[in-house]
Short mmCIF file of C-alpha atoms in Angstrom, two decimals:
data_model
loop_
_atom_site.label_atom_id
_atom_site.label_comp_id
_atom_site.label_asym_id
_atom_site.label_seq_id
_atom_site.Cartn_x
_atom_site.Cartn_y
_atom_site.Cartn_z
CA MET A 128 -13.74 11.55 30.52
CA PRO A 129 -11.94 9.40 27.96
CA LEU A 130 -11.48 11.06 24.57
CA THR A 131 -14.02 10.47 21.81
CA ARG A 132 -12.87 9.29 18.38
CA GLU A 133 -13.10 12.89 17.20
CA GLN A 134 -10.98 14.11 20.13
CA ILE A 135 -8.37 11.44 19.44
CA CYS A 136 -8.20 12.71 15.84
CA GLN A 137 -8.01 16.31 17.09
CA ARG A 138 -5.10 15.37 19.32
CA ALA A 139 -3.38 13.54 16.47
CA ALA A 140 -3.77 16.66 14.30
CA GLN A 141 -1.56 18.51 16.81
CA GLU A 142 1.34 16.38 15.55
CA LEU A 143 1.04 18.04 12.12
CA LYS A 144 3.34 20.87 11.14
CA ASP A 145 3.11 23.42 8.34
CA GLY A 146 4.34 21.94 5.07
CA PHE A 147 4.29 18.37 6.32
CA ILE A 148 3.79 15.50 3.89
CA VAL A 149 1.50 13.05 5.65
CA ASN A 150 0.01 9.63 5.00
CA LEU A 151 -3.21 8.83 6.87
CA GLY A 152 -4.28 5.21 7.31
CA ILE A 153 -7.72 3.84 6.52
CA GLY A 154 -10.42 4.31 9.19
CA MET A 155 -10.03 6.68 12.15
CA PRO A 156 -6.70 8.18 10.94
CA THR A 157 -8.46 9.42 7.77
CA LEU A 158 -10.58 11.68 9.98
CA VAL A 159 -7.48 13.55 11.16
CA ALA A 160 -7.68 15.46 7.85
CA ASN A 161 -10.79 17.20 9.23
CA TYR A 162 -8.76 18.76 12.06
CA VAL A 163 -5.80 20.30 10.25
CA PRO A 164 -5.35 23.63 12.07
CA ALA A 165 -6.46 26.70 10.10
CA GLY A 166 -3.66 28.35 8.18
CA MET A 167 -1.55 25.20 8.17
CA ASP A 168 -0.64 23.70 4.81
CA VAL A 169 -0.42 19.91 4.97
CA TRP A 170 0.06 17.67 1.91
CA LEU A 171 -1.74 14.35 2.11
CA GLN A 172 -0.12 11.42 0.34
CA SER A 173 -2.20 8.47 -0.76
CA GLU A 174 -0.03 5.43 -1.44
CA ASN A 175 -1.93 4.40 -4.57
CA GLY A 176 -0.20 7.29 -6.31
CA LEU A 177 -1.31 10.77 -5.28
CA LEU A 178 0.38 13.60 -3.39
CA GLY A 179 -2.00 16.46 -2.63
CA MET A 180 -5.23 14.64 -1.84
CA GLY A 181 -8.26 16.92 -1.47
CA PRO A 182 -11.69 16.36 0.07
CA PHE A 183 -14.44 14.12 -1.31
CA PRO A 184 -15.79 15.41 -4.67
CA GLU A 185 -19.15 16.97 -5.42
CA ASP A 186 -21.47 14.36 -6.86
CA ALA A 187 -21.05 15.62 -10.44
CA ALA A 188 -17.25 15.56 -10.15
CA VAL A 189 -16.88 11.93 -9.03
CA ASP A 190 -14.14 10.28 -11.10
CA ALA A 191 -13.63 6.49 -11.01
CA GLU A 192 -9.95 7.07 -11.77
CA LEU A 193 -9.35 9.37 -8.81
CA ILE A 194 -9.44 7.35 -5.61
CA ASN A 195 -7.52 7.09 -2.34
CA ALA A 196 -5.91 4.00 -0.83
CA GLY A 197 -9.23 3.13 0.81
CA LYS A 198 -10.73 3.02 -2.71
CA GLN A 199 -12.90 6.06 -1.92
CA THR A 200 -13.51 8.67 -4.62
CA ILE A 201 -11.62 11.85 -3.74
CA THR A 202 -10.23 15.00 -5.35
CA ALA A 203 -6.75 16.34 -6.07
CA ARG A 204 -5.88 19.80 -4.77
CA PRO A 205 -4.01 22.41 -6.84
CA GLY A 206 -0.36 21.39 -6.93
CA ALA A 207 -1.17 17.70 -6.64
CA SER A 208 0.77 15.05 -8.54
CA PHE A 209 -0.01 11.52 -9.71
CA PHE A 210 2.63 8.81 -9.88
CA SER A 211 3.15 5.07 -10.04
CA SER A 212 3.07 2.71 -7.07
CA SER A 213 6.84 2.29 -7.26
CA ASP A 214 7.38 6.05 -7.12
CA SER A 215 4.86 6.25 -4.31
CA PHE A 216 6.66 3.69 -2.21
CA GLY A 217 9.99 5.18 -3.17
CA MET A 218 8.65 8.32 -1.48
CA ILE A 219 7.60 6.25 1.53
CA ARG A 220 10.56 3.89 1.83
CA GLY A 221 13.05 6.63 1.05
CA GLY A 222 12.00 8.71 4.05
CA HIS A 223 10.32 11.55 2.17
CA ILE A 224 7.08 11.40 4.19
CA ASP A 225 7.15 13.34 7.46
CA LEU A 226 4.40 11.57 9.35
CA CYS A 227 2.00 8.68 9.10
CA ILE A 228 -0.95 7.98 11.35
CA LEU A 229 -2.39 4.50 11.48
CA GLY A 230 -4.39 2.12 13.64
CA ALA A 231 -3.10 -0.82 15.66
CA MET A 232 -4.17 -4.07 17.27
CA GLU A 233 -1.14 -4.15 19.60
CA VAL A 234 1.89 -1.97 20.29
CA SER A 235 4.76 -3.30 22.39
CA GLN A 236 6.65 -1.31 25.00
CA GLU A 237 9.60 -1.05 22.59
CA GLY A 238 7.34 0.30 19.83
CA ASP A 239 6.76 -2.87 17.82
CA LEU A 240 3.49 -2.66 15.89
CA ALA A 241 0.97 -5.41 15.06
CA ASN A 242 -1.95 -4.32 12.90
CA TRP A 243 -2.40 -6.64 9.93
CA MET A 244 -3.04 -10.23 10.90
CA VAL A 245 -4.85 -12.36 13.49
CA PRO A 246 -3.80 -16.02 13.16
CA GLY A 247 -6.79 -18.27 12.50
CA LYS A 248 -8.85 -15.43 11.04
CA MET A 249 -9.08 -14.49 7.39
CA VAL A 250 -5.96 -12.56 6.49
CA LYS A 251 -6.57 -9.72 4.05
CA GLY A 252 -2.97 -8.63 3.66
CA MET A 253 -0.76 -5.87 4.96
CA GLY A 254 -1.29 -3.46 2.06
CA GLY A 255 1.20 -0.63 2.45
CA ALA A 256 1.42 -0.68 6.25
CA MET A 257 4.80 -2.46 6.50
CA ASP A 258 6.38 -0.05 4.02
CA LEU A 259 4.94 2.98 5.82
CA VAL A 260 6.18 2.03 9.27
CA ALA A 261 9.61 1.09 7.92
CA GLY A 262 10.09 4.27 5.90
CA VAL A 263 8.12 7.22 7.25
CA LYS A 264 10.04 9.57 9.55
CA ARG A 265 7.50 9.55 12.38
CA VAL A 266 4.81 6.95 13.07
CA VAL A 267 1.79 7.84 15.22
CA VAL A 268 -0.74 5.20 16.24
CA THR A 269 -4.35 6.08 17.07
CA MET A 270 -6.26 3.27 18.73
CA GLU A 271 -8.44 2.23 21.65
CA HIS A 272 -6.37 1.66 24.77
CA THR A 273 -7.90 -1.74 25.49
CA SER A 274 -9.48 -4.47 23.37
CA LYS A 275 -13.16 -5.38 23.56
CA ASN A 276 -12.48 -7.84 26.38
CA GLY A 277 -10.71 -5.11 28.36
CA SER A 278 -7.13 -6.30 27.90
CA SER A 279 -4.41 -3.75 27.26
CA LYS A 280 -3.34 -3.16 23.67
CA VAL A 281 -0.07 -1.61 24.86
CA VAL A 282 1.77 -4.78 25.79
CA PRO A 283 5.20 -5.94 26.96
CA ALA A 284 5.61 -7.88 23.69
CA CYS A 285 3.19 -8.26 20.77
CA THR A 286 1.44 -11.61 20.59
CA LEU A 287 0.16 -10.97 17.05
CA PRO A 288 2.38 -11.13 13.94
CA LEU A 289 4.30 -7.87 13.57
CA THR A 290 3.87 -5.14 11.00
CA GLY A 291 7.18 -3.59 12.00
CA LYS A 292 9.74 -3.63 14.80
CA ARG A 293 10.55 -0.59 16.95
CA CYS A 294 8.68 1.70 14.61
CA VAL A 295 6.01 3.46 16.69
CA ASP A 296 6.92 6.96 17.94
CA MET A 297 3.62 7.93 19.57
CA ILE A 298 0.37 6.30 20.68
CA ILE A 299 -2.85 8.30 21.13
CA THR A 300 -5.74 6.49 22.84
CA GLU A 301 -8.94 7.59 24.54
CA LEU A 302 -7.00 7.58 27.83
CA CYS A 303 -3.63 9.11 27.10
CA VAL A 304 -0.75 10.09 24.86
CA LEU A 305 2.38 7.93 25.03
CA GLU A 306 5.55 9.06 23.30
CA MET A 307 8.78 7.15 22.70
CA ASP A 308 11.71 8.97 24.26
CA PRO A 309 14.11 9.50 21.35
CA GLU A 310 17.05 9.99 23.71
CA MET A 311 16.47 6.67 25.43
CA ASP A 312 19.16 4.05 25.00
CA PRO A 313 18.03 1.86 22.08
CA SER A 314 18.29 -1.24 24.24
CA ARG A 315 15.79 0.21 26.72
CA ARG A 316 13.17 1.86 24.55
CA ARG A 317 10.04 2.70 26.54
CA PHE A 318 7.06 5.01 26.06
CA VAL A 319 6.73 8.06 28.29
CA LEU A 320 3.28 9.05 29.52
CA LYS A 321 3.04 12.59 28.09
CA GLN A 322 -0.64 13.42 28.66
CA VAL A 323 -3.80 11.92 30.09
CA ALA A 324 -7.32 12.69 28.92
CA PRO A 325 -9.18 15.26 31.06
CA GLY A 326 -10.51 13.47 34.15
CA VAL A 327 -8.46 10.32 33.53
CA THR A 328 -5.93 9.58 36.26
CA VAL A 329 -2.38 8.34 35.91
CA ASP A 330 -3.39 5.36 38.05
CA GLU A 331 -6.16 4.45 35.61
CA VAL A 332 -3.67 4.51 32.71
CA LYS A 333 -1.25 2.38 34.73
CA ALA A 334 -4.01 -0.10 35.58
CA LYS A 335 -5.05 -0.46 31.95
CA THR A 336 -1.53 -0.66 30.49
CA ALA A 337 0.25 -4.02 30.50
CA ALA A 338 3.47 -2.58 29.08
CA GLU A 339 6.20 -1.02 31.18
CA ILE A 340 5.93 2.73 30.61
CA ILE A 341 7.80 5.69 32.06
CA ILE A 342 5.71 8.03 34.20
CA PRO A 343 7.37 11.40 34.65
CA ALA A 344 6.76 13.68 37.62
CA ASN A 345 4.60 15.97 35.51
CA VAL A 346 2.00 14.46 33.19
CA GLY A 347 0.07 16.92 31.02
CA ILE A 348 -3.62 16.96 30.17
CA VAL A 349 -4.79 16.48 26.58
CA GLY A 350 -6.03 19.86 25.37
CA GLY A 351 -4.73 21.45 28.56
CA MET B 142 6.94 -1.25 -38.19
CA PRO B 143 5.05 -4.35 -36.99
CA ASN B 144 1.41 -3.74 -36.28
CA LYS B 145 0.61 -3.62 -32.56
CA LEU B 146 -3.05 -2.70 -32.90
CA TYR B 147 -5.78 -5.31 -32.34
CA LYS B 148 -9.49 -4.71 -32.76
CA THR B 149 -10.63 -6.45 -29.58
CA ALA B 150 -9.15 -8.08 -26.51
CA MET B 151 -10.13 -11.46 -27.98
CA ASP B 152 -8.20 -10.64 -31.15
CA ALA B 153 -5.13 -9.72 -29.11
CA PHE B 154 -5.32 -13.14 -27.46
CA SER B 155 -6.22 -15.16 -30.57
CA ASP B 156 -2.75 -16.46 -31.52
CA LEU B 157 -1.16 -16.45 -28.07
CA LYS B 158 -1.86 -20.15 -27.46
CA ALA B 159 -0.33 -21.07 -30.82
CA LYS B 160 2.72 -19.01 -29.92
CA GLY B 161 3.02 -20.79 -26.59
CA VAL B 162 2.62 -17.55 -24.64
CA LEU B 163 -0.77 -18.44 -23.23
CA ARG B 164 -0.88 -21.84 -21.49
CA ASP B 165 -1.82 -23.43 -18.19
CA GLY B 166 0.45 -22.57 -15.29
CA ILE B 167 1.81 -19.26 -16.56
CA THR B 168 2.41 -16.16 -14.45
CA VAL B 169 0.28 -13.14 -15.34
CA MET B 170 0.64 -9.59 -14.03
CA VAL B 171 -2.58 -7.60 -13.93
CA GLY B 172 -2.51 -3.84 -13.32
CA GLY B 173 -4.87 -1.84 -11.13
CA PHE B 174 -5.49 -0.73 -7.56
CA GLY B 175 -8.83 -2.10 -6.44
CA LEU B 176 -11.00 -1.70 -9.55
CA CYS B 177 -9.20 1.50 -10.53
CA GLY B 178 -7.06 1.11 -13.65
CA ILE B 179 -7.72 -2.57 -14.28
CA PRO B 180 -7.60 -3.93 -17.85
CA GLU B 181 -11.25 -4.99 -17.85
CA HIS B 182 -11.53 -6.50 -21.32
CA LEU B 183 -8.15 -8.23 -21.19
CA ILE B 184 -9.20 -9.93 -17.94
CA LEU B 185 -12.38 -11.12 -19.67
CA ALA B 186 -10.31 -12.43 -22.60
CA LEU B 187 -7.97 -14.23 -20.21
CA ARG B 188 -10.99 -15.84 -18.55
CA ASP B 189 -12.51 -16.85 -21.88
CA SER B 190 -9.20 -18.35 -23.04
CA GLY B 191 -9.79 -21.05 -20.42
CA VAL B 192 -6.15 -21.29 -19.27
CA LYS B 193 -5.87 -22.42 -15.65
CA ASP B 194 -3.43 -22.91 -12.76
CA LEU B 195 -2.41 -19.30 -13.20
CA THR B 196 -0.17 -17.38 -10.85
CA CYS B 197 -1.56 -13.85 -10.80
CA ILE B 198 0.53 -10.93 -9.60
CA SER B 199 -1.82 -8.10 -8.81
CA ASN B 200 -2.10 -5.72 -5.87
CA ASN B 201 -5.70 -6.84 -5.24
CA ALA B 202 -7.98 -9.62 -6.43
CA GLY B 203 -10.93 -7.66 -7.76
CA VAL B 204 -14.42 -8.08 -6.34
CA ASP B 205 -16.61 -11.17 -6.64
CA ASP B 206 -18.10 -10.29 -10.01
CA TRP B 207 -15.49 -8.02 -11.59
CA GLY B 208 -11.79 -7.82 -12.27
CA LEU B 209 -9.72 -10.82 -11.19
CA GLY B 210 -12.69 -11.98 -9.10
CA LEU B 211 -14.04 -13.36 -12.41
CA LEU B 212 -11.07 -15.73 -12.70
CA LEU B 213 -11.54 -16.80 -9.10
CA GLN B 214 -15.17 -17.67 -9.90
CA THR B 215 -13.98 -19.95 -12.68
CA ARG B 216 -11.11 -21.28 -10.53
CA GLN B 217 -8.46 -20.47 -13.10
CA ILE B 218 -6.11 -19.00 -10.48
CA LYS B 219 -3.85 -21.27 -8.47
CA LYS B 220 -1.85 -18.62 -6.69
CA MET B 221 -2.13 -14.89 -6.01
CA ILE B 222 0.79 -12.59 -5.21
CA SER B 223 -0.89 -9.50 -3.73
CA SER B 224 -0.70 -6.97 -0.91
CA TYR B 225 -4.39 -6.77 0.04
CA VAL B 226 -7.40 -8.86 -0.93
CA GLY B 227 -10.11 -7.63 1.42
CA GLU B 228 -12.91 -7.04 -1.07
CA ASN B 229 -13.58 -10.54 -2.34
CA ALA B 230 -15.71 -13.27 -0.69
CA ASN B 231 -14.85 -15.94 -3.29
CA PHE B 232 -11.23 -15.37 -2.51
CA GLU B 233 -11.84 -15.95 1.18
CA GLN B 234 -13.74 -19.20 0.64
CA GLN B 235 -11.16 -20.69 -1.74
CA PHE B 236 -8.31 -19.58 0.49
CA LEU B 237 -9.83 -21.05 3.65
CA LYS B 238 -10.49 -24.36 1.83
CA GLY B 239 -6.85 -24.47 0.77
CA GLU B 240 -7.76 -24.27 -2.92
CA LEU B 241 -5.98 -21.01 -3.47
CA GLU B 242 -2.40 -20.21 -2.57
CA VAL B 243 -1.62 -16.65 -1.50
CA GLU B 244 1.69 -14.88 -1.12
CA PHE B 245 1.23 -11.54 0.60
CA ASN B 246 3.83 -8.91 -0.20
CA PRO B 247 4.02 -5.47 1.37
CA GLN B 248 2.62 -3.12 -1.27
CA GLY B 249 5.85 -1.20 -1.79
CA THR B 250 7.88 -4.39 -1.89
CA LEU B 251 5.49 -5.76 -4.52
CA ALA B 252 5.82 -2.59 -6.60
CA GLU B 253 9.60 -2.64 -6.32
CA ARG B 254 9.87 -6.37 -7.11
CA ILE B 255 8.00 -5.71 -10.36
CA ARG B 256 10.04 -2.59 -11.14
CA ALA B 257 13.25 -4.52 -10.45
CA GLY B 258 12.18 -7.49 -12.56
CA GLY B 259 11.42 -5.23 -15.50
CA ALA B 260 14.73 -3.41 -15.09
CA GLY B 261 16.84 -6.58 -15.06
CA ILE B 262 17.57 -6.45 -11.35
CA PRO B 263 17.34 -9.93 -9.80
CA ALA B 264 17.21 -8.82 -6.15
CA PHE B 265 17.42 -5.85 -3.82
CA PHE B 266 17.47 -5.08 -0.10
CA THR B 267 14.70 -3.23 1.76
CA ALA B 268 13.94 -2.42 5.39
CA THR B 269 10.24 -3.15 4.82
CA GLY B 270 9.13 -6.27 6.65
CA VAL B 271 12.32 -6.82 8.66
CA GLY B 272 11.46 -8.69 11.86
CA THR B 273 8.08 -9.84 10.47
CA LEU B 274 6.72 -12.98 8.78
CA VAL B 275 7.62 -11.39 5.45
CA ALA B 276 11.35 -11.67 6.17
CA GLU B 277 11.26 -15.29 7.33
CA LYS B 278 13.66 -17.58 5.45
CA LYS B 279 15.03 -14.63 3.48
CA ASP B 280 18.60 -13.31 3.49
CA THR B 281 19.11 -10.27 5.68
CA ARG B 282 22.08 -7.95 5.89
CA GLN B 283 23.17 -4.91 7.86
CA PHE B 284 23.78 -1.73 5.85
CA TYR B 285 24.42 1.84 6.80
CA LYS B 286 21.33 3.85 5.91
CA PRO B 287 21.26 5.80 2.65
CA GLY B 288 21.64 9.48 3.49
CA ASP B 289 23.68 9.08 6.66
CA GLY B 290 26.94 9.97 4.95
CA VAL B 291 28.17 6.40 4.57
CA GLY B 292 24.99 5.09 2.97
CA GLY B 293 25.06 1.91 0.95
CA LYS B 294 28.18 0.53 2.66
CA THR B 295 27.75 -2.81 4.34
CA LEU B 296 28.64 -3.36 7.95
CA ALA B 297 31.64 -5.36 6.89
CA SER B 298 32.94 -2.78 4.42
CA ALA B 299 34.07 -0.19 6.93
CA ASN B 300 33.76 0.88 10.52
CA HIS B 301 31.98 4.16 10.98
CA PRO B 302 31.88 5.17 14.63
CA GLY B 303 28.65 6.83 15.67
CA LYS B 304 26.75 5.69 12.59
CA GLN B 305 23.95 3.20 13.05
CA THR B 306 23.43 0.32 10.70
CA ARG B 307 20.01 -1.08 9.92
CA GLU B 308 18.85 -4.54 8.99
CA TYR B 309 17.56 -5.06 5.45
CA VAL B 310 15.90 -8.08 3.85
CA MET B 311 16.59 -9.33 0.35
CA GLU B 312 13.62 -9.40 -2.01
CA THR B 313 13.71 -10.75 -5.56
CA GLY B 314 12.57 -9.22 -8.83
CA LEU B 315 9.40 -10.46 -10.49
CA PHE B 316 8.98 -11.14 -14.20
CA ALA B 317 5.87 -12.61 -15.79
CA ASP B 318 4.95 -14.48 -18.95
CA LEU B 319 2.16 -12.04 -19.65
CA ALA B 320 1.32 -8.54 -18.37
CA LEU B 321 -2.11 -7.01 -18.84
CA VAL B 322 -2.13 -3.26 -18.24
CA LYS B 323 -4.57 -0.39 -18.56
CA ALA B 324 -3.65 3.05 -19.83
CA HIS B 325 -5.63 6.09 -20.93
CA LYS B 326 -3.98 6.72 -24.28
CA ALA B 327 -1.63 4.85 -26.56
CA ASP B 328 -0.14 5.72 -29.89
CA GLU B 329 0.44 3.11 -32.59
CA PHE B 330 3.98 2.43 -31.34
CA GLY B 331 2.67 1.58 -27.87
CA ASN B 332 3.72 4.72 -26.02
CA LEU B 333 1.35 4.93 -23.06
CA VAL B 334 -0.13 7.74 -21.00
CA TYR B 335 -2.03 6.90 -17.82
CA ARG B 336 -4.74 8.93 -16.15
CA LYS B 337 -4.81 10.05 -12.48
CA THR B 338 -4.67 7.24 -9.91
CA ALA B 339 -5.45 4.64 -12.59
CA ARG B 340 -1.68 4.60 -13.15
CA ASN B 341 -0.73 2.67 -9.95
CA PHE B 342 0.97 -0.67 -10.80
CA ASN B 343 0.48 -0.44 -14.57
CA PRO B 344 3.78 1.26 -15.58
CA MET B 345 5.98 -1.26 -13.75
CA MET B 346 3.98 -4.25 -14.94
CA ALA B 347 4.26 -3.04 -18.53
CA THR B 348 8.03 -3.50 -18.23
CA ALA B 349 8.08 -6.86 -16.47
CA ALA B 350 6.73 -9.52 -18.84
CA HIS B 351 7.65 -11.31 -22.05
CA MET B 352 4.34 -10.18 -23.57
CA THR B 353 2.71 -6.93 -22.49
CA ILE B 354 -0.75 -6.09 -23.77
CA ALA B 355 -2.17 -2.64 -23.08
CA GLU B 356 -5.87 -1.87 -22.96
CA VAL B 357 -6.53 1.82 -23.54
CA ASP B 358 -9.40 4.28 -23.77
CA GLN B 359 -8.00 5.87 -26.90
CA ILE B 360 -5.46 5.09 -29.61
CA VAL B 361 -3.94 8.10 -31.34
CA PRO B 362 -1.60 8.43 -34.34
CA ILE B 363 2.15 8.39 -33.81
CA GLY B 364 3.40 11.89 -33.15
CA SER B 365 0.25 13.14 -31.45
CA LEU B 366 1.41 12.37 -27.91
CA ASP B 367 3.83 14.87 -26.40
CA ALA B 368 7.11 12.96 -26.10
CA ASP B 369 7.77 14.74 -22.79
CA GLN B 370 4.53 13.43 -21.31
CA ILE B 371 4.80 9.71 -22.13
CA HIS B 372 4.79 7.48 -19.04
CA THR B 373 5.60 4.12 -20.64
CA PRO B 374 7.77 4.13 -23.80
CA GLY B 375 6.52 1.91 -26.60
CA ALA B 376 9.47 -0.51 -26.33
CA PHE B 377 7.67 -2.26 -23.48
CA VAL B 378 4.32 -2.76 -25.18
CA LYS B 379 3.71 -5.54 -27.74
CA ARG B 380 -0.04 -5.26 -28.32
CA ILE B 381 -2.67 -2.55 -27.92
CA VAL B 382 -6.46 -2.74 -27.74
CA GLN B 383 -8.87 0.19 -27.57
CA THR B 384 -11.93 -0.50 -25.43
CA VAL B 385 -14.76 1.21 -23.61
CA SER B 386 -14.30 0.43 -19.91
CA GLN B 387 -17.00 0.34 -17.26
CA LYS B 388 -14.66 1.91 -14.66
CA ARG B 389 -16.63 0.70 -11.68
CA ILE B 390 -16.37 2.57 -8.38
CA GLU B 391 -15.87 0.59 -5.17
CA GLN B 392 -16.54 3.34 -2.62
CA ARG B 393 -18.49 6.29 -3.96
CA THR B 394 -17.81 9.06 -1.43
CA VAL B 395 -18.99 12.62 -2.06
CA ALA B 396 -18.66 16.01 -0.37
CA GLY B 397 -20.41 16.18 2.99
CA ALA B 398 -20.03 12.44 3.62
CA VAL B 399 -18.16 11.27 6.70
CA ALA B 400 -15.08 9.18 5.97
CA ALA B 401 -15.70 5.47 6.28
CA LYS B 402 -15.34 4.12 9.77
CA LYS B 403 -13.49 0.95 10.56
#
């Protein structure tokens, strides 16, 4: 069975470590906050100027001046700090964020990311995505393995305009977990198939992946 | 000390045309992230001044009927420099018809360009956007990474075996004719204190224009703000207006709600 959206988020939450400073993208990555393992202290950064984002507020506590990067009303946890956009992106660009999780339209076999623009369609802008993938220590993509027409979103080379080059460290889809081998020669960067979803075969992943990937002798099972 | 206090946003704008500050074709920075921390009344005054062909530097473009969306309705904006404009249908129509020019900047690059402009720095190098459309036709250079022991040195400056260089793109500082910012409190000298995430782009923009006007919730006497807690020193602020803001909410999310899906 392919993973549900919730299971993808659960799997992504396993990449968190105690004390991590983490930026979660808009959409599915936001849900990862619901799966932080008990007893683990993770600090959520919101690039509009908050470190220590808490859950949504009670109705009476909604504050128009306390929002996240998705413009949703939120809360600040004890120990939180507010800062300017330049300080926020100093934190991001300067490598002070441990992990970011974001969505993608395409990821190339070398880890290039495209997630902000489809030529010919209305372009809304890249927001903070280019800064995040250029500056955050580890970049995890959560996405569907294939597009609506069934074509692979893990591709030999991105056809869409890039958000960043060679920036993706891990991809989590409903079918599998792909991880960039950090010891690989930079000129031959490829993703390694780390895990498949329960009941999903290596052959199915191969059939639905256009990119060249490395398939080790032992492939784990997500949650296994 | 010259008076910086004005009764209304209109008052703060009243002599700007005569002074040549406010005219067609100028560049205006407008603070805020979405509708959070936008100078609501100053935007209305800018609209009512009737100036057009504006270049607006602002992270977003408001919504159709609020914030900078109001100046899109009246077609006073010629060009936007922004990072994300997803919440505005007027914007989309004018952009697709070719009536509105847009320069997208990565959000952190936009913030740093404004910070740099206000700090007298004409250009800087960043890794953000390297290898993307953003870096096209811009100077790029290889540097050793800050923090790797030889950080800041260019590839040409020395040979460091085992150390990797990285490609960086040159971005330029931004400086505007007029900056409209929103703060929570000001004193009569123009020292500003922001509130929560309404701070966002406001502190940098306050530093990066010939004329900075601050809209605030509250003006207090000099000496009543803790000098250790001031975010923007009064040197950057020329005019101050106290207003009552609507503070509209774009996405009201409360406890128990599921985070918005894509």
